[in-house]
Every structure is written in C-alpha cells, then in structure tokens.
Amino acid sequence: MAKFIVRRFFLLLLTMLLVSVAVFLITEASPGNVAKNVLGAFITPEQEASFLAQMGLDKPVHIRYIHWLLGSDWLARRHVGLPLRRVTNADGFVDWWAVRPNGDLVRWKLIGEDLKTITLPADGGDPVIELDNGRWQSGEKGTQYAWGVDTANSVVRWEKGADMEVWTFVVGTGWMKTTGGPVEYIPLKKGFLRGDPGISLRTGRPVADTIFTRLRNSLVLAGIAFVLVMPTALLLGMVAGLKEGSLKDRTLSIGGMMFSVIPEFATGIFLILIMSVWLDLVPGATVFGEKAPWQRLDMLILPVLTLTLVELGYILRITRASMVEVMKSPYIRTAHLKGLPYWRIVFKHAVRNAMMAPITVIMLHVNWLMGGIVIVEVVFGYPGLGKYLLESALFKDINALEAGAMILVLLAVGTQLVADVIYTFLNPRIRYA
C-alpha cells in the first residue's frame, strides 16, 4: 500500500509540473493587451513598451515562467550584491529593499546622473537620503552602469548617458515622461512555490493576500455544501438502488435528474425569487464587507442550497446505478444462497464495492465545487475564488489568473491523492499489491 501511495504521489508531482507549464502558456497566450487593460486604450506604443519592460513582460517566455514559479529575487540578489527583503507597509502594499550588513534597508533612485540611496535605519529612525555615486561601475565600451533596488520594487540597471524614456502613470496627474531611466528591469517576486505569485495588475496589491482570502471564502461555501450534500446523496442513492423499480426509486431518480439538469444560475435565481423576494426569509445577496462568511450565516443559505440541489441529483444517480450493479453481482447472489441476513449482505459486502464509483465522482466534484461555483458566486455576489478568477480573466490580470488556476489544480491533484488513499481501504487488490 505504501509503495502504491508513494508512486501516486510522485506521479501527481509530475502532473503538477506539466500542468503549471500549460497554465502559464495558456494564460500568456490568451487574448487581450495587459498594458491597455491597466493603463487605458489610448496609450502610445512607446508607453506600452515602457510598461511591459517595467512589468518584466518583455522577457523571453521561459525566463518569465522561471520567475513566476521560482521567483526572481535569487537572481536579482547577485546583481545587487546584498540580501533582499520583502516588506508589507502600513497600507497593505509590498516594498522590496536591499539589506545592508548592519540591518539597514536601502533602495536607490537616479536623479539626473546622480545615484542616491534611500535608507531606512534598522533602529526605526526616519529615512535618510544620501549620494551614492560610488556605486557606478565601468562596463563595456566605456559605459558606466549600476544595479540597485528602485522605488517600484524592481532590481534595475541604470546606464549613464542611455537616455532611456520611462513612462509612468501618476493618479491625478496622468502620464509623465522621464529620461535617464533603467535599461533593464527584474520585477521582484518570490515565486508561486514560495507563496508569492506577484502583484495584481488590477489592484496593485499582492495576489497572495487577496487570493487566500477568496480561497477561504470558497472553501467555507463548498465545505458546507459538501458536508450537506454528500451523505444525503449517498444515502438516498443507496435507498433508490436497493428498491430498484419501486415508486421510491422512481421518485428519487426523477427528482435527482430534475435538479441535476437545471443550470446553477436558473436554480439560484429561482430560489432568490421565492425565498428572498416573495417570502422575504433570507437575504438574496452576499455582502460581507470586512466580515468573514461564518459571521453572516443567513447570507450563506441560498448559495449553499443552490449548490446542494445541483450536486444532490448527480451524486444520487451515480450511487443508485452503482448500487444496482453491485446488488446483481454473482457474489451477492451467493451470499443470499448461503442464508446471510439481508442487511448484513448490504452493509458488509455491497456498500463497500458500491462506493467505488461514487468516491471517484465525489472527489472530482470537490474540484467542481471550488472552480465551478463561479456561476453561483456571480449570481449571489459571493466574494469567492471563482468570482475572483472570472474578474481576473476579464481584466487579464495574469499574476492573479495563473495563481488561482494553479490553486485549483493543486486542489484537484490533492483530492485525487485522497481518493487513491481511500481506494486502498475499499479495494484489497490495491492494498496488497
């Protein structure tokens, strides 16, 4: 059993790696212009090129993939010659600094041809601005260059006399052009594997801070629906399978089919009209503000009920079909001929084998509950991961979209590993292989 689980674990790791490549390439190749989405449709080609360079989107695709997966700080540190530190400021935004041996945090800024440092003392004093022209180094063809952490969270390379035009957008002022800007940018991030997929192009805040809150919200919604629907669906499916052809079986089967074929948005709107508009029993929208979902349980009733009704019918029918097939198996007939009690045959011999197909479907539907509830979240305005991914895709917020997609893949792979472990207890052929 241990060999089987270890083998499956490493196979899933390989799957994750290949899927990460696919997710990255599909996201990068998706339609839309990142610069125009962020800065407006009327930017000039020069402004667009400047923006793409500052975001690191002008680099080759394999370099961008490595930076996204493993981070860029380890590479940038070699150029700066000092350790780099990621700090979240009081406004919730991320600042990157170089760390001197005495603990001071330092960044650089180019003013004219003078390189100046902005130093935050380790003792918590006020920032100090000093001249640092000694950092210039001689390069090829007699040029002088310097590497440093700039005030926009990138490690950059300045060159004297390069006269590079840099376009930046200042709120309330508009586009501002400066010269003498960096000739190369390495936007700083720790990478997805270290919990830092980058900065959201839509909000300017770290993707990790937002996406894990949205993931928590979706887990609450999906978890409640899962706890309610799965035992109920399995129980009703077994009852229908054991009473094949009876009125009870037909009622449960037809009811399950009705709920499973109605689209989620139609079920949600129907419930809003009845329970919120006509009867005024529960809120029809989920507006949490700063509160966590469990602090307003009344707002979860309709989204959970919508998911429950949609999932209930599908799992019920799968369980019923599996139970009917098992009850017609030769070994069940043999157990009857031996005179074993009916309920002992059902619970000791039939249920375990009948659970194989539903377990597969249930584990696959955990992924649907996390990724497919986007419709339910949009209908009810629920601030979950599915709605967040939809908004990121429409805006082409590539950092948020790639991180969210990989989290869903990680959940899918993780649930399949859990399913494999459960199989080892349900199927002795796997357990003793």
PDB file of C-alpha atoms in Angstrom, residues 105-326:
ATOM      1  CA  LEU A 105      17.107  48.762   4.493  1.00  0.00           C
ATOM      2  CA  VAL A 106      18.155  50.596   1.358  1.00  0.00           C
ATOM      3  CA  ARG A 107      16.821  51.450  -2.113  1.00  0.00           C
ATOM      4  CA  TRP A 108      18.230  53.623  -4.876  1.00  0.00           C
ATOM      5  CA  LYS A 109      16.919  56.417  -7.058  1.00  0.00           C
ATOM      6  CA  LEU A 110      18.518  58.071 -10.078  1.00  0.00           C
ATOM      7  CA  ILE A 111      18.261  61.863 -10.207  1.00  0.00           C
ATOM      8  CA  GLY A 112      19.954  63.250 -13.292  1.00  0.00           C
ATOM      9  CA  GLU A 113      23.250  61.379 -13.334  1.00  0.00           C
ATOM     10  CA  ASP A 114      23.461  61.131  -9.556  1.00  0.00           C
ATOM     11  CA  LEU A 115      22.580  57.881  -7.830  1.00  0.00           C
ATOM     12  CA  LYS A 116      21.050  58.396  -4.408  1.00  0.00           C
ATOM     13  CA  THR A 117      20.150  55.951  -1.651  1.00  0.00           C
ATOM     14  CA  ILE A 118      17.000  55.938   0.464  1.00  0.00           C
ATOM     15  CA  THR A 119      17.918  54.269   3.738  1.00  0.00           C
ATOM     16  CA  LEU A 120      15.598  53.048   6.484  1.00  0.00           C
ATOM     17  CA  PRO A 121      17.710  52.669   9.645  1.00  0.00           C
ATOM     18  CA  ALA A 122      17.432  49.356  11.464  1.00  0.00           C
ATOM     19  CA  ASP A 123      16.582  51.226  14.689  1.00  0.00           C
ATOM     20  CA  GLY A 124      13.373  52.575  13.122  1.00  0.00           C
ATOM     21  CA  GLY A 125      14.511  56.148  12.516  1.00  0.00           C
ATOM     22  CA  ASP A 126      13.432  58.452   9.701  1.00  0.00           C
ATOM     23  CA  PRO A 127      14.521  57.680   6.110  1.00  0.00           C
ATOM     24  CA  VAL A 128      17.890  59.119   5.094  1.00  0.00           C
ATOM     25  CA  ILE A 129      18.711  60.181   1.509  1.00  0.00           C
ATOM     26  CA  GLU A 130      22.405  60.199   0.557  1.00  0.00           C
ATOM     27  CA  LEU A 131      24.542  60.474  -2.580  1.00  0.00           C
ATOM     28  CA  ASP A 132      25.941  57.102  -3.730  1.00  0.00           C
ATOM     29  CA  ASN A 133      27.820  57.745  -6.980  1.00  0.00           C
ATOM     30  CA  GLY A 134      30.492  55.309  -5.847  1.00  0.00           C
ATOM     31  CA  ARG A 135      28.159  52.507  -6.898  1.00  0.00           C
ATOM     32  CA  TRP A 136      28.740  53.211 -10.600  1.00  0.00           C
ATOM     33  CA  GLN A 137      30.828  50.531 -12.344  1.00  0.00           C
ATOM     34  CA  SER A 138      32.643  50.535 -15.683  1.00  0.00           C
ATOM     35  CA  GLY A 139      31.143  48.356 -18.369  1.00  0.00           C
ATOM     36  CA  GLU A 140      31.797  47.510 -21.974  1.00  0.00           C
ATOM     37  CA  LYS A 141      32.591  50.287 -24.452  1.00  0.00           C
ATOM     38  CA  GLY A 142      33.406  52.684 -21.631  1.00  0.00           C
ATOM     39  CA  THR A 143      29.825  52.874 -20.299  1.00  0.00           C
ATOM     40  CA  GLN A 144      29.060  53.178 -16.621  1.00  0.00           C
ATOM     41  CA  TYR A 145      26.251  51.208 -15.030  1.00  0.00           C
ATOM     42  CA  ALA A 146      24.832  50.445 -11.610  1.00  0.00           C
ATOM     43  CA  TRP A 147      22.420  47.835 -10.249  1.00  0.00           C
ATOM     44  CA  GLY A 148      20.019  48.559  -7.417  1.00  0.00           C
ATOM     45  CA  VAL A 149      16.528  48.171  -5.999  1.00  0.00           C
ATOM     46  CA  ASP A 150      14.372  51.018  -7.262  1.00  0.00           C
ATOM     47  CA  THR A 151      11.274  52.508  -5.636  1.00  0.00           C
ATOM     48  CA  ALA A 152       8.947  50.441  -7.871  1.00  0.00           C
ATOM     49  CA  ASN A 153      10.005  47.046  -6.437  1.00  0.00           C
ATOM     50  CA  SER A 154      12.334  46.023  -9.234  1.00  0.00           C
ATOM     51  CA  VAL A 155      16.045  45.419  -9.396  1.00  0.00           C
ATOM     52  CA  VAL A 156      17.159  47.630 -12.278  1.00  0.00           C
ATOM     53  CA  ARG A 157      20.272  48.506 -14.215  1.00  0.00           C
ATOM     54  CA  TRP A 158      20.970  52.170 -14.887  1.00  0.00           C
ATOM     55  CA  GLU A 159      23.423  53.326 -17.538  1.00  0.00           C
ATOM     56  CA  LYS A 160      24.875  56.806 -17.732  1.00  0.00           C
ATOM     57  CA  GLY A 161      24.031  58.514 -20.979  1.00  0.00           C
ATOM     58  CA  ALA A 162      21.476  55.871 -22.019  1.00  0.00           C
ATOM     59  CA  ASP A 163      18.685  58.485 -22.040  1.00  0.00           C
ATOM     60  CA  MET A 164      16.005  55.800 -21.822  1.00  0.00           C
ATOM     61  CA  GLU A 165      12.474  57.179 -21.761  1.00  0.00           C
ATOM     62  CA  VAL A 166      10.310  55.906 -18.924  1.00  0.00           C
ATOM     63  CA  TRP A 167       6.553  56.427 -18.861  1.00  0.00           C
ATOM     64  CA  THR A 168       4.799  56.287 -15.511  1.00  0.00           C
ATOM     65  CA  PHE A 169       1.153  56.943 -14.688  1.00  0.00           C
ATOM     66  CA  VAL A 170       0.518  59.202 -11.698  1.00  0.00           C
ATOM     67  CA  VAL A 171      -3.007  59.319 -10.310  1.00  0.00           C
ATOM     68  CA  GLY A 172      -4.431  62.848 -10.642  1.00  0.00           C
ATOM     69  CA  THR A 173      -1.651  63.923 -12.991  1.00  0.00           C
ATOM     70  CA  GLY A 174      -1.648  61.430 -15.857  1.00  0.00           C
ATOM     71  CA  TRP A 175       1.301  60.195 -17.869  1.00  0.00           C
ATOM     72  CA  MET A 176       4.719  61.547 -17.010  1.00  0.00           C
ATOM     73  CA  LYS A 177       7.837  61.004 -19.108  1.00  0.00           C
ATOM     74  CA  THR A 178      11.326  60.993 -17.659  1.00  0.00           C
ATOM     75  CA  THR A 179      14.695  60.290 -19.236  1.00  0.00           C
ATOM     76  CA  GLY A 180      17.735  58.511 -17.962  1.00  0.00           C
ATOM     77  CA  GLY A 181      15.630  55.563 -16.797  1.00  0.00           C
ATOM     78  CA  PRO A 182      16.806  51.986 -16.321  1.00  0.00           C
ATOM     79  CA  VAL A 183      17.774  49.945 -19.336  1.00  0.00           C
ATOM     80  CA  GLU A 184      16.800  46.641 -17.695  1.00  0.00           C
ATOM     81  CA  TYR A 185      14.199  45.597 -15.122  1.00  0.00           C
ATOM     82  CA  ILE A 186      13.841  42.497 -12.944  1.00  0.00           C
ATOM     83  CA  PRO A 187      10.484  42.777 -11.127  1.00  0.00           C
ATOM     84  CA  LEU A 188      10.912  41.206  -7.708  1.00  0.00           C
ATOM     85  CA  LYS A 189       8.806  38.276  -6.527  1.00  0.00           C
ATOM     86  CA  LYS A 190       9.405  35.097  -4.538  1.00  0.00           C
ATOM     87  CA  GLY A 191       7.515  32.875  -6.956  1.00  0.00           C
ATOM     88  CA  PHE A 192       4.435  30.682  -6.710  1.00  0.00           C
ATOM     89  CA  LEU A 193       6.231  27.839  -4.923  1.00  0.00           C
ATOM     90  CA  ARG A 194       7.195  30.235  -2.116  1.00  0.00           C
ATOM     91  CA  GLY A 195       3.747  31.773  -1.813  1.00  0.00           C
ATOM     92  CA  ASP A 196       4.340  34.974  -3.778  1.00  0.00           C
ATOM     93  CA  PRO A 197       2.887  34.841  -7.312  1.00  0.00           C
ATOM     94  CA  GLY A 198       3.395  38.587  -7.740  1.00  0.00           C
ATOM     95  CA  ILE A 199       1.394  41.793  -7.667  1.00  0.00           C
ATOM     96  CA  SER A 200      -2.117  42.046  -9.038  1.00  0.00           C
ATOM     97  CA  LEU A 201      -2.214  44.257 -12.117  1.00  0.00           C
ATOM     98  CA  ARG A 202      -5.817  45.145 -11.274  1.00  0.00           C
ATOM     99  CA  THR A 203      -5.439  46.201  -7.625  1.00  0.00           C
ATOM    100  CA  GLY A 204      -1.710  46.777  -7.136  1.00  0.00           C
ATOM    101  CA  ARG A 205      -1.745  44.571  -4.036  1.00  0.00           C
ATOM    102  CA  PRO A 206      -0.030  41.197  -3.509  1.00  0.00           C
ATOM    103  CA  VAL A 207      -2.007  38.432  -5.181  1.00  0.00           C
ATOM    104  CA  ALA A 208      -1.347  36.072  -2.262  1.00  0.00           C
ATOM    105  CA  ASP A 209      -3.071  38.343   0.266  1.00  0.00           C
ATOM    106  CA  THR A 210      -6.248  38.553  -1.801  1.00  0.00           C
ATOM    107  CA  ILE A 211      -6.385  35.086  -3.261  1.00  0.00           C
ATOM    108  CA  PHE A 212      -6.105  33.247   0.051  1.00  0.00           C
ATOM    109  CA  THR A 213      -8.973  35.287   1.481  1.00  0.00           C
ATOM    110  CA  ARG A 214     -11.057  34.421  -1.574  1.00  0.00           C
ATOM    111  CA  LEU A 215      -9.970  30.781  -1.278  1.00  0.00           C
ATOM    112  CA  ARG A 216     -11.073  30.750   2.355  1.00  0.00           C
ATOM    113  CA  ASN A 217     -14.479  32.098   1.367  1.00  0.00           C
ATOM    114  CA  SER A 218     -14.914  29.475  -1.350  1.00  0.00           C
ATOM    115  CA  LEU A 219     -13.776  26.705   0.998  1.00  0.00           C
ATOM    116  CA  VAL A 220     -16.425  27.769   3.510  1.00  0.00           C
ATOM    117  CA  LEU A 221     -19.156  27.725   0.863  1.00  0.00           C
ATOM    118  CA  ALA A 222     -18.011  24.494  -0.795  1.00  0.00           C
ATOM    119  CA  GLY A 223     -17.316  22.804   2.552  1.00  0.00           C
ATOM    120  CA  ILE A 224     -20.805  23.442   3.914  1.00  0.00           C
ATOM    121  CA  ALA A 225     -22.376  22.264   0.659  1.00  0.00           C
ATOM    122  CA  PHE A 226     -20.141  19.169   0.615  1.00  0.00           C
ATOM    123  CA  VAL A 227     -20.986  18.195   4.195  1.00  0.00           C
ATOM    124  CA  LEU A 228     -24.696  18.556   3.476  1.00  0.00           C
ATOM    125  CA  VAL A 229     -24.971  17.026   0.027  1.00  0.00           C
ATOM    126  CA  MET A 230     -22.618  14.047   0.047  1.00  0.00           C
ATOM    127  CA  PRO A 231     -24.069  11.998   2.973  1.00  0.00           C
ATOM    128  CA  THR A 232     -27.605  12.852   1.840  1.00  0.00           C
ATOM    129  CA  ALA A 233     -26.939  11.927  -1.789  1.00  0.00           C
ATOM    130  CA  LEU A 234     -25.158   8.681  -0.861  1.00  0.00           C
ATOM    131  CA  LEU A 235     -27.950   7.624   1.492  1.00  0.00           C
ATOM    132  CA  LEU A 236     -30.738   8.428  -0.977  1.00  0.00           C
ATOM    133  CA  GLY A 237     -28.801   6.771  -3.807  1.00  0.00           C
ATOM    134  CA  MET A 238     -28.399   3.554  -1.808  1.00  0.00           C
ATOM    135  CA  VAL A 239     -32.088   3.582  -0.883  1.00  0.00           C
ATOM    136  CA  ALA A 240     -33.057   4.012  -4.554  1.00  0.00           C
ATOM    137  CA  GLY A 241     -30.633   1.278  -5.644  1.00  0.00           C
ATOM    138  CA  LEU A 242     -31.904  -1.207  -3.092  1.00  0.00           C
ATOM    139  CA  LYS A 243     -35.525  -0.508  -4.105  1.00  0.00           C
ATOM    140  CA  GLU A 244     -34.962  -0.663  -7.871  1.00  0.00           C
ATOM    141  CA  GLY A 245     -38.155  -0.168  -9.849  1.00  0.00           C
ATOM    142  CA  SER A 246     -40.238   0.886  -6.853  1.00  0.00           C
ATOM    143  CA  LEU A 247     -42.155   4.148  -6.507  1.00  0.00           C
ATOM    144  CA  LYS A 248     -39.478   5.380  -4.108  1.00  0.00           C
ATOM    145  CA  ASP A 249     -36.746   4.640  -6.657  1.00  0.00           C
ATOM    146  CA  ARG A 250     -38.584   6.375  -9.481  1.00  0.00           C
ATOM    147  CA  THR A 251     -39.388   9.421  -7.365  1.00  0.00           C
ATOM    148  CA  LEU A 252     -35.775   9.855  -6.224  1.00  0.00           C
ATOM    149  CA  SER A 253     -34.381   9.233  -9.727  1.00  0.00           C
ATOM    150  CA  ILE A 254     -36.709  11.684 -11.467  1.00  0.00           C
ATOM    151  CA  GLY A 255     -36.207  14.312  -8.751  1.00  0.00           C
ATOM    152  CA  GLY A 256     -32.439  13.881  -8.930  1.00  0.00           C
ATOM    153  CA  MET A 257     -32.480  14.230 -12.718  1.00  0.00           C
ATOM    154  CA  MET A 258     -34.552  17.416 -12.498  1.00  0.00           C
ATOM    155  CA  PHE A 259     -32.159  19.088 -10.075  1.00  0.00           C
ATOM    156  CA  SER A 260     -29.006  17.984 -11.922  1.00  0.00           C
ATOM    157  CA  VAL A 261     -30.066  19.248 -15.378  1.00  0.00           C
ATOM    158  CA  ILE A 262     -31.287  22.698 -14.288  1.00  0.00           C
ATOM    159  CA  PRO A 263     -28.404  25.227 -14.683  1.00  0.00           C
ATOM    160  CA  GLU A 264     -26.961  26.692 -11.496  1.00  0.00           C
ATOM    161  CA  PHE A 265     -27.887  30.259 -12.409  1.00  0.00           C
ATOM    162  CA  ALA A 266     -31.529  29.251 -13.016  1.00  0.00           C
ATOM    163  CA  THR A 267     -31.721  27.435  -9.680  1.00  0.00           C
ATOM    164  CA  GLY A 268     -30.125  30.390  -7.896  1.00  0.00           C
ATOM    165  CA  ILE A 269     -32.447  32.978  -9.460  1.00  0.00           C
ATOM    166  CA  PHE A 270     -35.472  30.764  -8.764  1.00  0.00           C
ATOM    167  CA  LEU A 271     -34.501  30.471  -5.081  1.00  0.00           C
ATOM    168  CA  ILE A 272     -33.888  34.236  -4.829  1.00  0.00           C
ATOM    169  CA  LEU A 273     -37.363  34.968  -6.225  1.00  0.00           C
ATOM    170  CA  ILE A 274     -39.102  32.555  -3.864  1.00  0.00           C
ATOM    171  CA  MET A 275     -37.143  32.775  -0.597  1.00  0.00           C
ATOM    172  CA  SER A 276     -35.876  36.351  -0.764  1.00  0.00           C
ATOM    173  CA  VAL A 277     -38.303  38.396  -2.887  1.00  0.00           C
ATOM    174  CA  TRP A 278     -41.649  36.666  -2.285  1.00  0.00           C
ATOM    175  CA  LEU A 279     -41.236  35.180   1.195  1.00  0.00           C
ATOM    176  CA  ASP A 280     -38.530  37.581   2.474  1.00  0.00           C
ATOM    177  CA  LEU A 281     -36.955  34.807   4.560  1.00  0.00           C
ATOM    178  CA  VAL A 282     -33.248  35.234   3.772  1.00  0.00           C
ATOM    179  CA  PRO A 283     -31.013  37.806   2.008  1.00  0.00           C
ATOM    180  CA  GLY A 284     -30.780  37.428  -1.755  1.00  0.00           C
ATOM    181  CA  ALA A 285     -27.172  38.660  -1.986  1.00  0.00           C
ATOM    182  CA  THR A 286     -23.962  38.055  -0.050  1.00  0.00           C
ATOM    183  CA  VAL A 287     -22.485  41.373   1.041  1.00  0.00           C
ATOM    184  CA  PHE A 288     -19.952  40.603   3.787  1.00  0.00           C
ATOM    185  CA  GLY A 289     -17.776  43.731   3.754  1.00  0.00           C
ATOM    186  CA  GLU A 290     -14.923  43.097   6.167  1.00  0.00           C
ATOM    187  CA  LYS A 291     -16.713  40.213   7.886  1.00  0.00           C
ATOM    188  CA  ALA A 292     -15.922  36.536   7.386  1.00  0.00           C
ATOM    189  CA  PRO A 293     -18.663  34.380   5.784  1.00  0.00           C
ATOM    190  CA  TRP A 294     -19.410  32.489   9.009  1.00  0.00           C
ATOM    191  CA  GLN A 295     -20.307  35.772  10.721  1.00  0.00           C
ATOM    192  CA  ARG A 296     -23.353  36.104   8.437  1.00  0.00           C
ATOM    193  CA  LEU A 297     -24.679  32.566   8.101  1.00  0.00           C
ATOM    194  CA  ASP A 298     -28.040  33.836   6.858  1.00  0.00           C
ATOM    195  CA  MET A 299     -26.333  35.033   3.675  1.00  0.00           C
ATOM    196  CA  LEU A 300     -24.931  31.552   3.024  1.00  0.00           C
ATOM    197  CA  ILE A 301     -28.307  29.797   2.954  1.00  0.00           C
ATOM    198  CA  LEU A 302     -29.222  30.446  -0.684  1.00  0.00           C
ATOM    199  CA  PRO A 303     -25.747  29.819  -2.211  1.00  0.00           C
ATOM    200  CA  VAL A 304     -25.380  26.592  -0.217  1.00  0.00           C
ATOM    201  CA  LEU A 305     -28.896  25.455  -1.108  1.00  0.00           C
ATOM    202  CA  THR A 306     -28.224  26.118  -4.801  1.00  0.00           C
ATOM    203  CA  LEU A 307     -25.038  24.037  -4.772  1.00  0.00           C
ATOM    204  CA  THR A 308     -26.740  21.303  -2.747  1.00  0.00           C
ATOM    205  CA  LEU A 309     -29.657  20.899  -5.147  1.00  0.00           C
ATOM    206  CA  VAL A 310     -27.388  20.788  -8.202  1.00  0.00           C
ATOM    207  CA  GLU A 311     -24.986  18.247  -6.703  1.00  0.00           C
ATOM    208  CA  LEU A 312     -27.604  16.145  -4.928  1.00  0.00           C
ATOM    209  CA  GLY A 313     -29.215  14.766  -8.058  1.00  0.00           C
ATOM    210  CA  TYR A 314     -25.975  13.856  -9.813  1.00  0.00           C
ATOM    211  CA  ILE A 315     -24.353  12.007  -6.889  1.00  0.00           C
ATOM    212  CA  LEU A 316     -27.669  10.318  -6.086  1.00  0.00           C
ATOM    213  CA  ARG A 317     -27.992   8.852  -9.575  1.00  0.00           C
ATOM    214  CA  ILE A 318     -24.367   7.692  -9.707  1.00  0.00           C
ATOM    215  CA  THR A 319     -24.733   5.970  -6.315  1.00  0.00           C
ATOM    216  CA  ARG A 320     -28.034   4.365  -7.354  1.00  0.00           C
ATOM    217  CA  ALA A 321     -26.549   2.951 -10.573  1.00  0.00           C
ATOM    218  CA  SER A 322     -23.519   1.601  -8.723  1.00  0.00           C
ATOM    219  CA  MET A 323     -25.700   0.018  -6.022  1.00  0.00           C
ATOM    220  CA  VAL A 324     -27.983  -1.643  -8.581  1.00  0.00           C
ATOM    221  CA  GLU A 325     -24.973  -3.104 -10.410  1.00  0.00           C
ATOM    222  CA  VAL A 326     -23.393  -4.463  -7.221  1.00  0.00           C
TER     223      VAL A 326
END
